[in-house]
PDB file of C-alpha atoms in Angstrom:
ATOM      1  CA  ILE A 197       8.777 -16.678  20.735  1.00  0.00           C
ATOM      2  CA  ALA A 198       5.230 -15.386  21.159  1.00  0.00           C
ATOM      3  CA  ASP A 199       4.639 -17.866  23.972  1.00  0.00           C
ATOM      4  CA  ALA A 200       7.858 -16.823  25.741  1.00  0.00           C
ATOM      5  CA  ILE A 201       6.875 -13.154  25.426  1.00  0.00           C
ATOM      6  CA  ALA A 202       3.380 -13.837  26.784  1.00  0.00           C
ATOM      7  CA  LYS A 203       4.840 -15.708  29.770  1.00  0.00           C
ATOM      8  CA  GLU A 204       7.318 -12.892  30.377  1.00  0.00           C
ATOM      9  CA  LEU A 205       4.443 -10.386  30.365  1.00  0.00           C
ATOM     10  CA  GLY A 206       2.182 -12.579  32.512  1.00  0.00           C
ATOM     11  CA  MET A 207      -0.366 -12.900  29.717  1.00  0.00           C
ATOM     12  CA  GLU A 208      -2.129 -15.854  28.150  1.00  0.00           C
ATOM     13  CA  LEU A 209      -1.258 -16.429  24.504  1.00  0.00           C
ATOM     14  CA  GLU A 210      -4.022 -17.126  22.019  1.00  0.00           C
ATOM     15  CA  ILE A 211      -2.745 -17.925  18.524  1.00  0.00           C
ATOM     16  CA  VAL A 212      -4.939 -16.923  15.587  1.00  0.00           C
ATOM     17  CA  ASP A 213      -4.121 -18.797  12.378  1.00  0.00           C
ATOM     18  CA  MET A 214      -4.513 -16.625   9.264  1.00  0.00           C
ATOM     19  CA  GLU A 215      -3.054 -16.073   5.828  1.00  0.00           C
ATOM     20  CA  PHE A 216       0.218 -14.138   5.949  1.00  0.00           C
ATOM     21  CA  ASP A 217      -1.124 -11.244   3.904  1.00  0.00           C
ATOM     22  CA  SER A 218      -3.916 -10.661   6.472  1.00  0.00           C
ATOM     23  CA  ILE A 219      -1.657 -10.098   9.480  1.00  0.00           C
ATOM     24  CA  ILE A 220      -1.059  -6.347   9.222  1.00  0.00           C
ATOM     25  CA  THR A 221      -4.726  -5.597   8.544  1.00  0.00           C
ATOM     26  CA  SER A 222      -5.732  -7.715  11.565  1.00  0.00           C
ATOM     27  CA  VAL A 223      -3.272  -5.794  13.765  1.00  0.00           C
ATOM     28  CA  GLN A 224      -4.543  -2.455  12.451  1.00  0.00           C
ATOM     29  CA  LYS A 225      -8.178  -3.387  13.106  1.00  0.00           C
ATOM     30  CA  GLY A 226      -7.411  -4.627  16.628  1.00  0.00           C
ATOM     31  CA  GLU A 227      -8.507  -8.175  15.777  1.00  0.00           C
ATOM     32  CA  VAL A 228      -5.163  -9.351  17.214  1.00  0.00           C
ATOM     33  CA  ASP A 229      -2.811  -7.618  19.648  1.00  0.00           C
ATOM     34  CA  PHE A 230       0.293  -8.223  17.549  1.00  0.00           C
ATOM     35  CA  GLY A 231       1.433  -9.949  14.387  1.00  0.00           C
ATOM     36  CA  MET A 232       4.371 -12.277  14.353  1.00  0.00           C
ATOM     37  CA  ALA A 233       5.252 -14.683  11.557  1.00  0.00           C
ATOM     38  CA  GLY A 234       8.681 -13.949  10.171  1.00  0.00           C
ATOM     39  CA  MET A 235       7.398 -10.400   9.657  1.00  0.00           C
ATOM     40  CA  THR A 236      10.023  -8.290   7.919  1.00  0.00           C
ATOM     41  CA  VAL A 237      10.341  -4.623   8.773  1.00  0.00           C
ATOM     42  CA  THR A 238       9.869  -2.520   5.623  1.00  0.00           C
ATOM     43  CA  ASP A 239       9.250   1.194   5.145  1.00  0.00           C
ATOM     44  CA  GLU A 240       5.849   0.448   3.621  1.00  0.00           C
ATOM     45  CA  ARG A 241       4.799  -1.686   6.596  1.00  0.00           C
ATOM     46  CA  LYS A 242       6.095   0.968   9.033  1.00  0.00           C
ATOM     47  CA  GLU A 243       3.473   3.324   7.608  1.00  0.00           C
ATOM     48  CA  GLU A 244       0.750   0.866   8.664  1.00  0.00           C
ATOM     49  CA  VAL A 245       2.000  -0.523  12.002  1.00  0.00           C
ATOM     50  CA  ASP A 246       4.781  -0.062  14.540  1.00  0.00           C
ATOM     51  CA  PHE A 247       7.465  -2.690  14.986  1.00  0.00           C
ATOM     52  CA  THR A 248       9.287  -3.966  18.019  1.00  0.00           C
ATOM     53  CA  SER A 249      13.020  -4.355  18.113  1.00  0.00           C
ATOM     54  CA  SER A 250      14.251  -7.010  15.721  1.00  0.00           C
ATOM     55  CA  TYR A 251      14.399 -10.513  17.181  1.00  0.00           C
ATOM     56  CA  ALA A 252      15.981 -12.289  14.190  1.00  0.00           C
ATOM     57  CA  THR A 253      17.548 -11.808  10.786  1.00  0.00           C
ATOM     58  CA  GLY A 254      15.952 -13.453   7.804  1.00  0.00           C
ATOM     59  CA  VAL A 255      17.394 -14.303   4.426  1.00  0.00           C
ATOM     60  CA  GLN A 256      15.344 -14.704   1.261  1.00  0.00           C
ATOM     61  CA  VAL A 257      16.751 -17.458  -0.959  1.00  0.00           C
ATOM     62  CA  ILE A 258      16.010 -19.014  -4.331  1.00  0.00           C
ATOM     63  CA  VAL A 259      14.878 -22.640  -4.591  1.00  0.00           C
ATOM     64  CA  VAL A 260      15.129 -24.426  -7.947  1.00  0.00           C
ATOM     65  CA  THR A 261      14.970 -27.976  -9.212  1.00  0.00           C
ATOM     66  CA  GLU A 262      18.180 -29.972  -9.623  1.00  0.00           C
ATOM     67  CA  GLY A 263      19.430 -29.457 -13.156  1.00  0.00           C
ATOM     68  CA  SER A 264      17.730 -26.073 -13.512  1.00  0.00           C
ATOM     69  CA  ASP A 265      19.371 -23.582 -15.859  1.00  0.00           C
ATOM     70  CA  ILE A 266      18.938 -20.964 -13.106  1.00  0.00           C
ATOM     71  CA  ALA A 267      22.255 -20.605 -11.307  1.00  0.00           C
ATOM     72  CA  THR A 268      22.324 -16.925 -10.306  1.00  0.00           C
ATOM     73  CA  LEU A 269      19.951 -14.093  -9.511  1.00  0.00           C
ATOM     74  CA  ASP A 270      20.418 -12.737 -13.044  1.00  0.00           C
ATOM     75  CA  ASP A 271      19.092 -16.019 -14.474  1.00  0.00           C
ATOM     76  CA  LEU A 272      15.651 -15.263 -12.985  1.00  0.00           C
ATOM     77  CA  GLU A 273      15.037 -12.596 -15.620  1.00  0.00           C
ATOM     78  CA  GLY A 274      12.037 -13.646 -17.709  1.00  0.00           C
ATOM     79  CA  LYS A 275      11.378 -16.779 -15.605  1.00  0.00           C
ATOM     80  CA  LYS A 276       8.221 -17.648 -13.642  1.00  0.00           C
ATOM     81  CA  ILE A 277       8.882 -17.170  -9.929  1.00  0.00           C
ATOM     82  CA  GLY A 278       6.716 -18.631  -7.168  1.00  0.00           C
ATOM     83  CA  THR A 279       6.341 -16.790  -3.856  1.00  0.00           C
ATOM     84  CA  GLN A 280       4.173 -16.752  -0.745  1.00  0.00           C
ATOM     85  CA  LEU A 281       1.573 -13.992  -1.038  1.00  0.00           C
ATOM     86  CA  GLY A 282       2.303 -10.869   0.982  1.00  0.00           C
ATOM     87  CA  THR A 283       5.849 -11.828   1.981  1.00  0.00           C
ATOM     88  CA  THR A 284       8.850  -9.664   1.198  1.00  0.00           C
ATOM     89  CA  GLY A 285       9.959 -12.317  -1.304  1.00  0.00           C
ATOM     90  CA  ASP A 286       6.667 -11.723  -3.101  1.00  0.00           C
ATOM     91  CA  ILE A 287       6.941  -7.926  -2.939  1.00  0.00           C
ATOM     92  CA  TYR A 288      10.626  -7.731  -3.929  1.00  0.00           C
ATOM     93  CA  SER A 289      10.197 -10.262  -6.763  1.00  0.00           C
ATOM     94  CA  LYS A 290       7.357  -8.286  -8.299  1.00  0.00           C
ATOM     95  CA  ASP A 291       9.454  -5.108  -8.126  1.00  0.00           C
ATOM     96  CA  ASP A 292      12.604  -6.754  -9.501  1.00  0.00           C
ATOM     97  CA  PHE A 293      11.183  -9.127 -12.120  1.00  0.00           C
ATOM     98  CA  GLY A 294       7.703  -7.738 -12.911  1.00  0.00           C
ATOM     99  CA  GLU A 295       4.311  -8.817 -11.614  1.00  0.00           C
ATOM    100  CA  GLU A 296       3.714 -10.791 -14.804  1.00  0.00           C
ATOM    101  CA  ASN A 297       6.629 -13.095 -13.873  1.00  0.00           C
ATOM    102  CA  VAL A 298       5.590 -13.760 -10.263  1.00  0.00           C
ATOM    103  CA  VAL A 299       2.948 -16.252  -9.167  1.00  0.00           C
ATOM    104  CA  SER A 300       1.837 -15.681  -5.553  1.00  0.00           C
ATOM    105  CA  TYR A 301       0.581 -18.619  -3.492  1.00  0.00           C
ATOM    106  CA  SER A 302      -1.224 -18.592  -0.138  1.00  0.00           C
ATOM    107  CA  LYS A 303       1.437 -20.845   1.390  1.00  0.00           C
ATOM    108  CA  GLY A 304       5.105 -21.435   0.697  1.00  0.00           C
ATOM    109  CA  ALA A 305       4.361 -25.149   0.385  1.00  0.00           C
ATOM    110  CA  ASP A 306       2.014 -24.401  -2.521  1.00  0.00           C
ATOM    111  CA  ALA A 307       4.807 -22.533  -4.309  1.00  0.00           C
ATOM    112  CA  ILE A 308       7.105 -25.538  -3.800  1.00  0.00           C
ATOM    113  CA  ILE A 309       4.432 -27.879  -5.215  1.00  0.00           C
ATOM    114  CA  ALA A 310       4.186 -25.579  -8.251  1.00  0.00           C
ATOM    115  CA  LEU A 311       7.970 -25.698  -8.669  1.00  0.00           C
ATOM    116  CA  LYS A 312       7.996 -29.482  -8.517  1.00  0.00           C
ATOM    117  CA  GLY A 313       5.137 -29.584 -11.037  1.00  0.00           C
ATOM    118  CA  GLY A 314       6.894 -27.257 -13.463  1.00  0.00           C
ATOM    119  CA  ASP A 315       4.366 -24.412 -13.089  1.00  0.00           C
ATOM    120  CA  VAL A 316       7.136 -22.039 -11.918  1.00  0.00           C
ATOM    121  CA  ASP A 317      10.885 -22.050 -12.566  1.00  0.00           C
ATOM    122  CA  ALA A 318      12.011 -20.965  -9.081  1.00  0.00           C
ATOM    123  CA  VAL A 319      10.651 -20.090  -5.639  1.00  0.00           C
ATOM    124  CA  ILE A 320      11.822 -17.157  -3.540  1.00  0.00           C
ATOM    125  CA  ILE A 321      11.215 -17.802   0.152  1.00  0.00           C
ATOM    126  CA  ASP A 322      12.786 -17.445   3.613  1.00  0.00           C
ATOM    127  CA  ASN A 323      15.925 -19.527   4.132  1.00  0.00           C
ATOM    128  CA  GLU A 324      14.739 -21.671   7.056  1.00  0.00           C
ATOM    129  CA  PRO A 325      11.526 -22.914   5.404  1.00  0.00           C
ATOM    130  CA  ALA A 326      13.519 -23.313   2.164  1.00  0.00           C
ATOM    131  CA  LYS A 327      15.961 -25.658   3.916  1.00  0.00           C
ATOM    132  CA  ALA A 328      13.075 -27.731   5.258  1.00  0.00           C
ATOM    133  CA  PHE A 329      11.372 -27.880   1.849  1.00  0.00           C
ATOM    134  CA  VAL A 330      14.603 -28.998   0.162  1.00  0.00           C
ATOM    135  CA  ALA A 331      15.219 -31.634   2.841  1.00  0.00           C
ATOM    136  CA  ASP A 332      11.671 -32.981   2.406  1.00  0.00           C
ATOM    137  CA  ASN A 333      11.529 -32.855  -1.402  1.00  0.00           C
ATOM    138  CA  GLU A 334      14.060 -34.757  -3.455  1.00  0.00           C
ATOM    139  CA  GLY A 335      15.272 -32.963  -6.556  1.00  0.00           C
ATOM    140  CA  LEU A 336      15.240 -29.431  -5.127  1.00  0.00           C
ATOM    141  CA  LYS A 337      18.168 -27.202  -4.152  1.00  0.00           C
ATOM    142  CA  ILE A 338      18.828 -23.731  -2.789  1.00  0.00           C
ATOM    143  CA  LEU A 339      21.031 -21.524  -4.937  1.00  0.00           C
ATOM    144  CA  ASP A 340      24.275 -20.437  -3.331  1.00  0.00           C
ATOM    145  CA  THR A 341      23.241 -16.780  -3.427  1.00  0.00           C
ATOM    146  CA  GLU A 342      21.135 -14.621  -1.137  1.00  0.00           C
ATOM    147  CA  TYR A 343      18.242 -12.685  -2.614  1.00  0.00           C
ATOM    148  CA  ALA A 344      17.616 -10.352   0.347  1.00  0.00           C
ATOM    149  CA  ILE A 345      18.642 -10.022   4.003  1.00  0.00           C
ATOM    150  CA  GLU A 346      16.079  -8.526   6.382  1.00  0.00           C
ATOM    151  CA  ASP A 347      15.131  -7.977  10.030  1.00  0.00           C
ATOM    152  CA  TYR A 348      12.170  -9.759  11.615  1.00  0.00           C
ATOM    153  CA  ALA A 349      10.110  -7.968  14.237  1.00  0.00           C
ATOM    154  CA  ILE A 350       6.632  -8.001  15.757  1.00  0.00           C
ATOM    155  CA  ALA A 351       3.915  -5.775  14.257  1.00  0.00           C
ATOM    156  CA  ILE A 352       1.833  -3.766  16.732  1.00  0.00           C
ATOM    157  CA  ALA A 353      -0.958  -1.254  16.132  1.00  0.00           C
ATOM    158  CA  LYS A 354       0.250   2.345  15.807  1.00  0.00           C
ATOM    159  CA  ASP A 355      -1.578   3.555  18.933  1.00  0.00           C
ATOM    160  CA  ASN A 356      -0.451   0.768  21.265  1.00  0.00           C
ATOM    161  CA  THR A 357       2.830   2.163  22.604  1.00  0.00           C
ATOM    162  CA  GLU A 358       2.331   0.502  26.003  1.00  0.00           C
ATOM    163  CA  LEU A 359       2.311  -2.978  24.451  1.00  0.00           C
ATOM    164  CA  LEU A 360       5.212  -2.034  22.168  1.00  0.00           C
ATOM    165  CA  ASP A 361       7.328  -1.002  25.174  1.00  0.00           C
ATOM    166  CA  GLU A 362       6.363  -4.129  27.144  1.00  0.00           C
ATOM    167  CA  ILE A 363       7.223  -6.475  24.275  1.00  0.00           C
ATOM    168  CA  ASN A 364      10.518  -4.678  23.594  1.00  0.00           C
ATOM    169  CA  ALA A 365      11.467  -5.117  27.259  1.00  0.00           C
ATOM    170  CA  ALA A 366      10.524  -8.811  27.110  1.00  0.00           C
ATOM    171  CA  LEU A 367      12.494  -9.287  23.868  1.00  0.00           C
ATOM    172  CA  GLU A 368      15.544  -7.650  25.415  1.00  0.00           C
ATOM    173  CA  LYS A 369      15.434 -10.020  28.396  1.00  0.00           C
ATOM    174  CA  LEU A 370      14.712 -13.128  26.284  1.00  0.00           C
ATOM    175  CA  THR A 371      17.519 -12.243  23.873  1.00  0.00           C
ATOM    176  CA  ALA A 372      20.007 -11.661  26.681  1.00  0.00           C
ATOM    177  CA  ASP A 373      19.291 -15.021  28.338  1.00  0.00           C
ATOM    178  CA  GLY A 374      19.476 -16.958  25.030  1.00  0.00           C
ATOM    179  CA  THR A 375      15.800 -17.937  24.922  1.00  0.00           C
ATOM    180  CA  ILE A 376      15.158 -16.299  21.526  1.00  0.00           C
ATOM    181  CA  ASP A 377      18.074 -18.068  19.812  1.00  0.00           C
ATOM    182  CA  GLU A 378      16.998 -21.395  21.305  1.00  0.00           C
ATOM    183  CA  ILE A 379      13.420 -20.964  20.105  1.00  0.00           C
ATOM    184  CA  ILE A 380      14.427 -19.878  16.601  1.00  0.00           C
ATOM    185  CA  ALA A 381      16.750 -22.855  16.236  1.00  0.00           C
ATOM    186  CA  GLY A 382      13.976 -25.281  17.142  1.00  0.00           C
ATOM    187  CA  TYR A 383      10.811 -23.842  15.733  1.00  0.00           C
ATOM    188  CA  ILE A 384      11.239 -22.331  12.287  1.00  0.00           C
ATOM    189  CA  LYS A 385       9.197 -24.663  10.123  1.00  0.00           C
ATOM    190  CA  ALA A 386       8.188 -24.857   6.487  1.00  0.00           C
ATOM    191  CA  GLU A 387       4.546 -24.027   5.748  1.00  0.00           C
TER     192      GLU A 387
END
């Protein structure tokens, strides 16, 4: 999506790979022009950065091992939950189940490895990466319950209204012509 937006704006895209929990700080400091990585709009994040219009809806789900005694959201009480550091799954889990019950990993894949190794009882993560992890790792399943539904948008520094307006216009055009849906269907990967 970032590449399509850059092309629409006549700009050259340079991707900076970083840990998820560093994105907002990098946007605030001007180290990057915008942050985009399944970034959920939350009230807390709105205090730090501005967000474009939403370009997708995300769903946080629960991944467990086959045969797990965890079958519902209520069964997570008192269990060890793996998450990706800085994601809404991480934030919500700590609020709902206590920081002492949540183990945050730099990457979602690390949380899945911990689940497979028995270090955590469940992983809360975005649905699309969860589907890929389950497909690639025998013995895992996604519970038939949603943990949270959220809007994804692009984070932009508070003082950069010109870029915000330009990206919103590009998103509107790319959504209308179907480009966004096509990209999302083909490029959401597990990391």
